[in-house]
Tab-separated table of C-alpha atoms in Angstrom:
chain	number	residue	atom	x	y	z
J	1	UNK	CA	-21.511	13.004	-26.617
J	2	UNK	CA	-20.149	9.640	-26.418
J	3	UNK	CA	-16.698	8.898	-24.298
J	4	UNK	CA	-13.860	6.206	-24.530
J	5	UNK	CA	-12.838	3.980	-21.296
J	6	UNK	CA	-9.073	4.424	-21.227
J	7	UNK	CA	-7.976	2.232	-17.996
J	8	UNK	CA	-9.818	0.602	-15.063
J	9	UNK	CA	-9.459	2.104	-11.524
J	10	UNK	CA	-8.270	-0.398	-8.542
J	11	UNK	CA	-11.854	-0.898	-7.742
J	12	UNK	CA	-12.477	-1.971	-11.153
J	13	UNK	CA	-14.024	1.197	-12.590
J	14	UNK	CA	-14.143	2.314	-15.839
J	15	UNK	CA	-11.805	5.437	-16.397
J	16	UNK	CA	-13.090	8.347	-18.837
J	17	UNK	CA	-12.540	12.323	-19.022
J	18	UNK	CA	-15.428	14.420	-18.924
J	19	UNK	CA	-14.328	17.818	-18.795
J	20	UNK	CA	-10.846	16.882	-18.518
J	21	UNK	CA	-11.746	15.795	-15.054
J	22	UNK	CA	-11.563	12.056	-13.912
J	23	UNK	CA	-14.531	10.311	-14.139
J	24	UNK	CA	-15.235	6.807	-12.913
J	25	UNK	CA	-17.961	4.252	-14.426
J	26	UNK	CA	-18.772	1.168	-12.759
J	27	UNK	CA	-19.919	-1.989	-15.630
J	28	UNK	CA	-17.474	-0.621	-18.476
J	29	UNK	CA	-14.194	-1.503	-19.985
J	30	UNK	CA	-11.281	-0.643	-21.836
J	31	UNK	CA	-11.386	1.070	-25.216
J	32	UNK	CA	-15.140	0.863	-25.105
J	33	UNK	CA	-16.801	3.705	-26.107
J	34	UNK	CA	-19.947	4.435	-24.116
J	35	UNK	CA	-23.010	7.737	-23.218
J	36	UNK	CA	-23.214	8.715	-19.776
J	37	UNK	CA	-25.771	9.149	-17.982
J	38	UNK	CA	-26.381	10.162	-14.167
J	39	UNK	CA	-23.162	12.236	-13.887
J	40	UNK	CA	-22.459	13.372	-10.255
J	41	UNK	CA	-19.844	15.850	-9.695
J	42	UNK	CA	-17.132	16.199	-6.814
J	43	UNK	CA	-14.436	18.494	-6.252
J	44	UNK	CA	-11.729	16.336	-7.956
J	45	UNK	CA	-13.411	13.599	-10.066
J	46	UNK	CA	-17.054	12.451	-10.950
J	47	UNK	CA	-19.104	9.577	-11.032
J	48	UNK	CA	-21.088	8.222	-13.814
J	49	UNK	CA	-23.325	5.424	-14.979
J	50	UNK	CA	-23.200	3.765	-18.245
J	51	UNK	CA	-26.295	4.689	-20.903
J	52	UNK	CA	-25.675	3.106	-23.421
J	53	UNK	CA	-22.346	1.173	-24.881
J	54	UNK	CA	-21.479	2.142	-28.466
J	55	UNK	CA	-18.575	-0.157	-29.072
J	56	UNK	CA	-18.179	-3.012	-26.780
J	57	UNK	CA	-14.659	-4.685	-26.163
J	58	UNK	CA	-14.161	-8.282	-27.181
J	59	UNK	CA	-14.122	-8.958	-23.304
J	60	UNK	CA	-17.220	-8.487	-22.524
J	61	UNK	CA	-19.850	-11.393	-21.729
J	62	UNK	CA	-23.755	-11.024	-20.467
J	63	UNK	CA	-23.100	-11.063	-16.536
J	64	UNK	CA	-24.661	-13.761	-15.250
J	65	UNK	CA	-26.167	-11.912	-11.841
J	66	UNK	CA	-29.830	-9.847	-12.092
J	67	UNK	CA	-28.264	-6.782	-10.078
J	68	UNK	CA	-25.072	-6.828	-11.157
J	69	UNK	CA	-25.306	-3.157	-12.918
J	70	UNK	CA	-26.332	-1.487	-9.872
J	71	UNK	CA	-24.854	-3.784	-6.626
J	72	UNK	CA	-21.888	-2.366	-4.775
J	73	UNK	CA	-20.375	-6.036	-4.128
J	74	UNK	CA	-19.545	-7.629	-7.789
J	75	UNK	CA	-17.731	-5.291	-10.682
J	76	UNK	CA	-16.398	-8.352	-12.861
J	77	UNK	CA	-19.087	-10.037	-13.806
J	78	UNK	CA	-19.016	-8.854	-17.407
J	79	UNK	CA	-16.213	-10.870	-18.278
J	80	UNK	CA	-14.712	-14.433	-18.382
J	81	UNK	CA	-13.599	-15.749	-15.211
J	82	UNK	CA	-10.096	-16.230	-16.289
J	83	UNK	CA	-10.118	-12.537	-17.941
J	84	UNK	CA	-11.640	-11.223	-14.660
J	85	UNK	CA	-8.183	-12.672	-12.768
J	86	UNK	CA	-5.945	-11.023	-15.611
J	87	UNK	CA	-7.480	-7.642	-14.907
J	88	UNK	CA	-6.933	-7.562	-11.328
J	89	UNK	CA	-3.395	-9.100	-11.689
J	90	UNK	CA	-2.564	-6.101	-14.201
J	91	UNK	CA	-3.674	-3.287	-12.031
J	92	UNK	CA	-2.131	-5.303	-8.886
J	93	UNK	CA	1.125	-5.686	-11.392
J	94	UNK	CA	0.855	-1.298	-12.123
J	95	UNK	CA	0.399	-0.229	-9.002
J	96	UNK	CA	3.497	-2.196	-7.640
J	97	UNK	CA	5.647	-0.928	-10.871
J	98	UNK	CA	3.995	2.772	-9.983
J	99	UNK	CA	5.169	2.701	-6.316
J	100	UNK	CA	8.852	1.080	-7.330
J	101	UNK	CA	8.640	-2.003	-5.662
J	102	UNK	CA	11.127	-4.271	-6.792
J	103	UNK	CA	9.526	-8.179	-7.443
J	104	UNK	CA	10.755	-10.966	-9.709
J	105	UNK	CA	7.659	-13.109	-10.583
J	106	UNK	CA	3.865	-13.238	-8.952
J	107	UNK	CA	2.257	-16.574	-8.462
J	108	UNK	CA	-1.210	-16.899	-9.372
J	109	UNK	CA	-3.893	-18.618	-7.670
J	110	UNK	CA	-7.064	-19.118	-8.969
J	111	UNK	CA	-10.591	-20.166	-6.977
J	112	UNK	CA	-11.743	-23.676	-8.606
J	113	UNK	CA	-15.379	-22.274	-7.555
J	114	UNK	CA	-15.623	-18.404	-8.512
J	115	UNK	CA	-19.275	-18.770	-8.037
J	116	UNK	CA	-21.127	-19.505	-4.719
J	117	UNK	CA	-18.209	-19.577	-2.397
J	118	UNK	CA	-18.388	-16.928	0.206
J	119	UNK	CA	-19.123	-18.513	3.625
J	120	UNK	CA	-20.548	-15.243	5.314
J	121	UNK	CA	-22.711	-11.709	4.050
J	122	UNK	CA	-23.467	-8.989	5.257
J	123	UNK	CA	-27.082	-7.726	4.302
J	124	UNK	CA	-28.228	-4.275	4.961
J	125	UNK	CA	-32.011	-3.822	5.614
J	126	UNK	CA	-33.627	-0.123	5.201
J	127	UNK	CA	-37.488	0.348	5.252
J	128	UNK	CA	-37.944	-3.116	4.754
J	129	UNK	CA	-35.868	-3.303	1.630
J	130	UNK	CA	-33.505	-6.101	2.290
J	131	UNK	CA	-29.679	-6.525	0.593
J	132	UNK	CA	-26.900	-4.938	-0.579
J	133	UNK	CA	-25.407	-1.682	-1.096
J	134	UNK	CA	-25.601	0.228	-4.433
J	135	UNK	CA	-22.483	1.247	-6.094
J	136	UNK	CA	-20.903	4.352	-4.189
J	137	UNK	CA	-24.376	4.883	-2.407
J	138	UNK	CA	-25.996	3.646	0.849
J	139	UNK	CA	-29.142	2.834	-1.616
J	140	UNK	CA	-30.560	-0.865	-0.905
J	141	UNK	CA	-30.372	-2.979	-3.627
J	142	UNK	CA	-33.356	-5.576	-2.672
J	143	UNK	CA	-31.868	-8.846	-3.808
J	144	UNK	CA	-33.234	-12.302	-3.251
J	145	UNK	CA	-29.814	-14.211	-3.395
J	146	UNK	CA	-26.440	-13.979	-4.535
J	147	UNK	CA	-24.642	-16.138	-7.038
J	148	UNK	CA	-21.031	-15.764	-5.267
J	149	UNK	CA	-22.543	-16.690	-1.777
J	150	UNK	CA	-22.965	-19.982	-0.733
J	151	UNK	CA	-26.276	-21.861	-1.697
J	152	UNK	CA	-27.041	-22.931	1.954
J	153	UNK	CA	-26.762	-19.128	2.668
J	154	UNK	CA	-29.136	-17.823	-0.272
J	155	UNK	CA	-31.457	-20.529	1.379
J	156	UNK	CA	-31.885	-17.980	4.465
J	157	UNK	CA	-32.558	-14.763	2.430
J	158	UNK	CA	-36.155	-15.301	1.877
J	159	UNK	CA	-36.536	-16.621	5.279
J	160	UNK	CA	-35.287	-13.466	6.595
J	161	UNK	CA	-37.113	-11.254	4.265
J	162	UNK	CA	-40.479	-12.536	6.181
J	163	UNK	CA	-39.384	-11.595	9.910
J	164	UNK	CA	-40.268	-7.740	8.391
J	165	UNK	CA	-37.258	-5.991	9.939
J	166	UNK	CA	-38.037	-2.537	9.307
J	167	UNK	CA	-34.195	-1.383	9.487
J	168	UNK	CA	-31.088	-3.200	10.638
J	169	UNK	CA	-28.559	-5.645	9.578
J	170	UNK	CA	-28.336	-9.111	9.369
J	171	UNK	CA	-25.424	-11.170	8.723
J	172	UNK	CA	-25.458	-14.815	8.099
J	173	UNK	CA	-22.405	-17.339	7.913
J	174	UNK	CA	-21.954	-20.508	7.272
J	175	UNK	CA	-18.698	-23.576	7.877
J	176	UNK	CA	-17.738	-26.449	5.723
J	177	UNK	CA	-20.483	-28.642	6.679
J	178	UNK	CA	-23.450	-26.018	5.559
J	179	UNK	CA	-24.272	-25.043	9.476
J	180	UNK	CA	-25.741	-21.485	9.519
J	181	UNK	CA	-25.400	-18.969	12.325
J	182	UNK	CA	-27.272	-15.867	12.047
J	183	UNK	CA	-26.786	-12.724	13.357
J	184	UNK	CA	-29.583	-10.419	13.652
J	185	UNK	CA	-28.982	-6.175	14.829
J	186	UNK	CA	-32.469	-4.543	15.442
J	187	UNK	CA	-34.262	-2.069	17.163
J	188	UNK	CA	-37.628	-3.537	15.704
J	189	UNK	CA	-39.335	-5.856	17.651
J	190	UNK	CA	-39.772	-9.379	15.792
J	191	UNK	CA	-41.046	-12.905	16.072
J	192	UNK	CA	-38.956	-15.781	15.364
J	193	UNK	CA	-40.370	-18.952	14.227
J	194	UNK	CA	-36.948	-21.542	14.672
J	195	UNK	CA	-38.972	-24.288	13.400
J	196	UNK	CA	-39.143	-22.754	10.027
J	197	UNK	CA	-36.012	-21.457	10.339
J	198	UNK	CA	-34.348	-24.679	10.724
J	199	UNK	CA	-36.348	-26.278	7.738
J	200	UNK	CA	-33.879	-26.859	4.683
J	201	UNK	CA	-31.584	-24.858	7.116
J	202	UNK	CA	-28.587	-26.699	9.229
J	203	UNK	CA	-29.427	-23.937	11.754
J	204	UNK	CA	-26.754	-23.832	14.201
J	205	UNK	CA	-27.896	-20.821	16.076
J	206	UNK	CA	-29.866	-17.269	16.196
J	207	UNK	CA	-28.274	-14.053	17.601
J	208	UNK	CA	-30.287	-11.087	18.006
J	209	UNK	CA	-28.571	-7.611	18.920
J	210	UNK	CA	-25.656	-9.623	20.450
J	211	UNK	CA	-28.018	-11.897	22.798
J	212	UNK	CA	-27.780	-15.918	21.755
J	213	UNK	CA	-31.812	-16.320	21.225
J	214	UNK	CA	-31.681	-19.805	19.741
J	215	UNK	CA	-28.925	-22.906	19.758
J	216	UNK	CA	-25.213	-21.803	20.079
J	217	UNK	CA	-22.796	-19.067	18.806
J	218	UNK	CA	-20.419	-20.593	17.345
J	219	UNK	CA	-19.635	-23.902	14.962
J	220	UNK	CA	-16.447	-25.674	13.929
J	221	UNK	CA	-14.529	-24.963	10.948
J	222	UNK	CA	-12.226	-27.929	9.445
J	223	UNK	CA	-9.179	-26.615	7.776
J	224	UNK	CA	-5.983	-28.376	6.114
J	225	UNK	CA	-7.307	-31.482	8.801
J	226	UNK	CA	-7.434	-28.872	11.471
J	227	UNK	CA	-10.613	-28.433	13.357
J	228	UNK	CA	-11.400	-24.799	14.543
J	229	UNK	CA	-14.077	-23.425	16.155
J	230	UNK	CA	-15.159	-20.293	15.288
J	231	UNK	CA	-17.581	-17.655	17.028
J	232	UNK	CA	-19.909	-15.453	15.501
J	233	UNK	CA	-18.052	-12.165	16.162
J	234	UNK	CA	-15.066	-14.111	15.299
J	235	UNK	CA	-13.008	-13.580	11.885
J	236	UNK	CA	-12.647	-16.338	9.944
J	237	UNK	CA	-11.659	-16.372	5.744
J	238	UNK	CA	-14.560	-16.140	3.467
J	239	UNK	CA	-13.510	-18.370	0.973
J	240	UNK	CA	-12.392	-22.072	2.183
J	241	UNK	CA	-10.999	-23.146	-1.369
J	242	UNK	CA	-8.410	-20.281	-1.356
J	243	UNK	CA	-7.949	-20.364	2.391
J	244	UNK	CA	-6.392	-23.924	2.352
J	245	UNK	CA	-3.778	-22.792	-0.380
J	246	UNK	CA	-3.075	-20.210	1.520
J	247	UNK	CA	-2.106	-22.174	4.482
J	248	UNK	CA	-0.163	-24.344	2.534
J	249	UNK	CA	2.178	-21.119	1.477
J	250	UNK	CA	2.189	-20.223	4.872
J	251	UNK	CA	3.551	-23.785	6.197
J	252	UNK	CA	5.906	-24.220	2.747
J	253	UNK	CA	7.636	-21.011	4.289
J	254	UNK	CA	8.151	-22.361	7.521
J	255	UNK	CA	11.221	-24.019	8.448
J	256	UNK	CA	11.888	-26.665	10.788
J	257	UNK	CA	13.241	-25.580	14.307
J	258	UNK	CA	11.806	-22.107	13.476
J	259	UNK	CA	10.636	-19.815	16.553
J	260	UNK	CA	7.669	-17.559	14.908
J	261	UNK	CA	5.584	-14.716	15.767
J	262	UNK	CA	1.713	-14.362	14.403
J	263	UNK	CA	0.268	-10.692	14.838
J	264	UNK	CA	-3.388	-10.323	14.025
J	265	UNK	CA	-3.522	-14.187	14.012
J	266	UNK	CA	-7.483	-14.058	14.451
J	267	UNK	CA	-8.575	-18.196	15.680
J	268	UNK	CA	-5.053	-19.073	15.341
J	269	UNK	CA	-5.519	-20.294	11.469
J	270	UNK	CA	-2.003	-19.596	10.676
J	271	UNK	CA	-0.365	-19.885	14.312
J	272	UNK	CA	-1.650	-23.591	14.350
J	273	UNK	CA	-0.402	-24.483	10.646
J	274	UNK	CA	2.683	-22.795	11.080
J	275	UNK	CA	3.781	-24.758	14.597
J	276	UNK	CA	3.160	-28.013	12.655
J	277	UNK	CA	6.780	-27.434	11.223
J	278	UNK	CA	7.873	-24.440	13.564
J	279	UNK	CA	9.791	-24.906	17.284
J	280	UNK	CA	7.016	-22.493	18.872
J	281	UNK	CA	5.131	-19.759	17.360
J	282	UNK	CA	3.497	-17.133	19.405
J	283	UNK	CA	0.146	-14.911	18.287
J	284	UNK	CA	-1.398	-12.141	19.205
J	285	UNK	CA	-4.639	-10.784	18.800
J	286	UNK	CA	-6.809	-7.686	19.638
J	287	UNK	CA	-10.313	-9.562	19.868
J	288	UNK	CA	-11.050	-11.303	22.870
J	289	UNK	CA	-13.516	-13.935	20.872
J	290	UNK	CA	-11.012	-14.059	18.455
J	291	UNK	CA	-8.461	-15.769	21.238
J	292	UNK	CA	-10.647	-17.309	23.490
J	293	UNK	CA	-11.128	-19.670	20.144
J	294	UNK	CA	-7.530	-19.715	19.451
J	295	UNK	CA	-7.092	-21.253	22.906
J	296	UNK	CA	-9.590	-23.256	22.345
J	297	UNK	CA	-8.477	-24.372	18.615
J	298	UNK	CA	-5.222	-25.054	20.106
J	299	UNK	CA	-6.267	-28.139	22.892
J	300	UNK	CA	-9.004	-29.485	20.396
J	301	UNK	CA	-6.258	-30.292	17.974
J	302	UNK	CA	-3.481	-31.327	20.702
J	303	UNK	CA	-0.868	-28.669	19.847
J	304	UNK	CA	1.766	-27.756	22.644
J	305	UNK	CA	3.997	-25.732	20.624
J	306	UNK	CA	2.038	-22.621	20.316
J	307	UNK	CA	1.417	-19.533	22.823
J	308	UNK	CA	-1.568	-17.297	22.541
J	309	UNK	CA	-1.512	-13.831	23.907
J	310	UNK	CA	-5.002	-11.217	23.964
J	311	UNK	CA	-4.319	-6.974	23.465
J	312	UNK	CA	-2.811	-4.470	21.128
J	313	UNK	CA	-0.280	-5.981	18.743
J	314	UNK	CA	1.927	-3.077	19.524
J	315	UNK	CA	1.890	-3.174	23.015
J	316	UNK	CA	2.533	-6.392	23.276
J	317	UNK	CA	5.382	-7.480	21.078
J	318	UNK	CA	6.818	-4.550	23.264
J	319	UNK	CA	6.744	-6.518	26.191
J	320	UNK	CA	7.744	-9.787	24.409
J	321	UNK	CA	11.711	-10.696	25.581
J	322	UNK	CA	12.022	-12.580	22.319
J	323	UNK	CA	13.926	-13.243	19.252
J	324	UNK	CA	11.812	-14.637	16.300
J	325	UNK	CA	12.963	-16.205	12.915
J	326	UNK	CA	9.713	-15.736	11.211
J	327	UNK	CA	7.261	-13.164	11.276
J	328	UNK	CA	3.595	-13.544	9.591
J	329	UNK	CA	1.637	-10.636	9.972
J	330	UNK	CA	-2.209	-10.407	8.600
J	331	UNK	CA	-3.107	-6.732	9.590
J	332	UNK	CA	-7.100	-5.411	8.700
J	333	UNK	CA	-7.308	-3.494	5.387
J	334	UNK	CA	-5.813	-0.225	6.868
J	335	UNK	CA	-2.675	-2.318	6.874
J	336	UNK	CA	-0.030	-1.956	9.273
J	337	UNK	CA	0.500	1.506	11.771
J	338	UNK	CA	3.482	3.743	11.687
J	339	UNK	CA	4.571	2.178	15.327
J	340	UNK	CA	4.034	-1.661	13.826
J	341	UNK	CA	6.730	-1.100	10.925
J	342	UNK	CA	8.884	0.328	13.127
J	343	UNK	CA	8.755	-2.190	15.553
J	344	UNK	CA	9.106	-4.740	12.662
J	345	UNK	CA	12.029	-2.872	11.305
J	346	UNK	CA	13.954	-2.508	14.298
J	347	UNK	CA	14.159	-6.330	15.033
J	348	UNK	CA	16.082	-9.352	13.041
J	349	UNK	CA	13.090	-11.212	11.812
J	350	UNK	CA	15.211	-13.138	9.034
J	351	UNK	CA	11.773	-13.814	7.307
J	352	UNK	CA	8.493	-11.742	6.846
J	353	UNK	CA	5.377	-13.636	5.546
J	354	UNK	CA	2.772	-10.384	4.561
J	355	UNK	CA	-1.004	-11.464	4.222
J	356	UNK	CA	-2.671	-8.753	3.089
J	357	UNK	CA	-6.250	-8.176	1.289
J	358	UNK	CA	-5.547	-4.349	0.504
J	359	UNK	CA	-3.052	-3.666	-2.353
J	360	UNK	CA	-2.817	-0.110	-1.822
J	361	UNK	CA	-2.355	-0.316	2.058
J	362	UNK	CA	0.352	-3.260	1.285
J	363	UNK	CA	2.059	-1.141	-1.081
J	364	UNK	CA	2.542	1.494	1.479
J	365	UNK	CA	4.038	-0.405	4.061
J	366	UNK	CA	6.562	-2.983	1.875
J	367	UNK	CA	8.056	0.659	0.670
J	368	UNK	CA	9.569	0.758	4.660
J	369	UNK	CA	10.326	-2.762	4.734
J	370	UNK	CA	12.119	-2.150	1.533
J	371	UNK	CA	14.248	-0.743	3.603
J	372	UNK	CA	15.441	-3.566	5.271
J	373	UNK	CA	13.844	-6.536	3.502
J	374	UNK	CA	13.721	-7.682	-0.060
J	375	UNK	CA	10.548	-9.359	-1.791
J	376	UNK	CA	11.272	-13.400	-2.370
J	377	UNK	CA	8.062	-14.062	-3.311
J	378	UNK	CA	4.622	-12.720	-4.374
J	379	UNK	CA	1.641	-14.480	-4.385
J	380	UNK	CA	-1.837	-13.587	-6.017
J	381	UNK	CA	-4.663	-15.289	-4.787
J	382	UNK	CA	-8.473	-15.191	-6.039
J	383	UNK	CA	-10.682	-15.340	-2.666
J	384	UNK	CA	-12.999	-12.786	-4.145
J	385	UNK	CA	-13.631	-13.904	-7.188
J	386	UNK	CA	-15.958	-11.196	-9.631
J	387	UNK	CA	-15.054	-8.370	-7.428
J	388	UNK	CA	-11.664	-5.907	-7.199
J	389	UNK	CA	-10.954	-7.544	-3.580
J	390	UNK	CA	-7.842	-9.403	-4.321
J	391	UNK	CA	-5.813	-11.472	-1.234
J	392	UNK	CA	-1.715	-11.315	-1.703
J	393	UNK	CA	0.797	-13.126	0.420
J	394	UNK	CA	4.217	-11.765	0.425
J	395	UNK	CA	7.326	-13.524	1.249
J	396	UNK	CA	10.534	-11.097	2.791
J	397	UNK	CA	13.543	-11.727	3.203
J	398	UNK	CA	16.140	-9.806	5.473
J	399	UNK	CA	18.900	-8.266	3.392
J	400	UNK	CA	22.154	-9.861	3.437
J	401	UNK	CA	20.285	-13.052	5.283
J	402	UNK	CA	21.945	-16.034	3.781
């Protein structure tokens, strides 16, 4: 029996009815009409695999990457880049008209390199099979590189592949200049060999279950002229392209004489680009690496108008005897908690600048802003080009603020 895909999920699944009940297929598209095959049933919905495509859309192109049809990471690679972006913008675009949140127009951003840009992976390693996850499974796809990672990273996949890690993890990131760091999390014992690993390799350094075994354990990132360094437990944007323009929106929404708070502000990425037009700014963050290189970030570039402050968001901006202008807030994907939008709501920020990565997550929490703040401006951005990740930076403005 042979089904039509009627819609795409938010994670960029084809939707079908088998049954009447839901049923999601990864590597399909509107109005084709496929067989399924593999059908695995849950309480409310299913999940399917695609055997065979009897009528293909126009969309569709010959994806470009070998494991495409099974990998867990990628779920656009079957169409046009530019195709790819008006897909995600559409289902970003329904699920704000679906949850009634008023907007005027959405800026676009593309990413001029869709294809080996990602500065950091993650690879999963289980009896000795060494890569990513399968699609809604925790079964290794063995992969030898990946076409929307960074070349100087693929150059370390092989090289890992030989230490034989019998099970573990392994990630490996990389900065503007190509320098690797990588992290290693074992229980098997293994023998390094740096001289290979620094052949064709800018190896920077080698950390094995949280233990610096080689060089040093952090490098230097150089953003917008800023130079920040960056450790290895650190979070730093994966994509440098789409970073930039998105400190440029951050700084174009900055005012002079501005005093701004920065919640989840990470290495200070934002905090230091916003105090180049701001009075002061002040951020927070939760992880202690993540500050100690704010600190840091903020002598090696001579800045004097910024605070940094280490602990829970919440119980700090408690503590904080201040009245800001501007508040940017770049929460994890779980978005903001109940006690954060409250605290945000009860204050007189006259400006909100949202960074978020999770449109379902943002959705939830602009519907209690609403309350007191009105959407100015929307911005798509493309820092995960070829999969549903999308990165959104939303501008608020207090009601009745002139």
């Amino acid at each position: 029996m042979n089904y039509e895909i009627k819609d795409l999920n938010q994670q960029m699944e084809g939707i079908t009815y088998l049954d009447n009940k839901i049923t999601f297929v990864k590597n399909t598209l509107p109005k084709e009409i496929i067989f399924l095959k593999n059908i695995k049933n849950f309480n409310k919905y299913n999940i399917a695999e695609c055997d065979k495509i009897i009528k293909k859309s126009p969309l569709r192109v010959k994806e470009q990457c070998p494991y495409f049809k099974e990998c867990g990471g990628c779920f656009l690679q079957h169409v046009k880049y530019d195709e790819s972006i008006n897909l995600k913008y559409n289902n970003f675009v329904n699920l704000l008209k679906i949850n009634k949140i008023k907007f005027t127009d959405i800026k676009i951003y593309k990413n001029d390199n869709p294809y080996y840009y990602r500065n950091k992976i993650e690879l999963k390693i289980t009896e000795n099979k060494i890569g990513y996850y399968k699609n809604r499974s925790h079964e290794i796809i063995d992969i030898s590189k990946c076409i929307i990672t960074k070349k100087s990273i693929n150059n370390c996949i092989e090289k890992i592949k030989l230490l034989n890690i019998k099970n573990g993890n392994v990630i490996i990131r990389c900065n503007y200049n190509e320098e690797i760091i990588i992290i290693i999390n074992t229980l098997d014992k293994i023998k390094i060999d740096f001289n290979y690993f620094k052949k064709d390799v800018k190896l920077v350094g080698i950390i094995l279950n949280d233990k610096l075994i080689y060089g040093q354990d952090f490098f230097y990132e150089i953003l917008n002229n800023l130079i920040f360094k960056v450790s290895y437990k650190s979070f730093f944007q994966v994509n440098k392209f789409t970073n930039e323009i998105m400190q440029k929106i951050i700084i174009d929404n900055i005012s002079q004489n501005e005093k701004v708070l920065d919640l989840y502000c990470g290495v200070g990425t934002f905090t230091l680009n916003a105090s180049l037009k701001a009075k002061i700014v002040y951020g927070i963050e939760l992880s202690f690496s993540s500050i100690e290189n704010a600190i840091k970030n903020k002598k090696i570039n001579k800045i004097n108008n910024v605070e940094f402050f280490q602990g829970n968001t919440t119980d700090i901006v408690n503590k904080l005897n201040e009245n800001f202008d501007t508040l940017i807030i770049d929460p994890p994907r779980n978005g903001l908690t109940k006690k954060m939008r409250n605290y945000i709501l009860n204050n007189n920020f006259a400006k909100i600048i949202y960074v978020s990565c999770n449109p379902i997550t943002l959705v939830r929490d602009l519907k209690d802003l609403n309350k007191k703040y009105v959407i100015e401006e929307l911005n798509f951005i493309d820092s995960f080009s070829y999969t549903y990740h999308i990165e959104t930076i939303t501008i608020l403005k207090k009601l009745n603020c002139k």
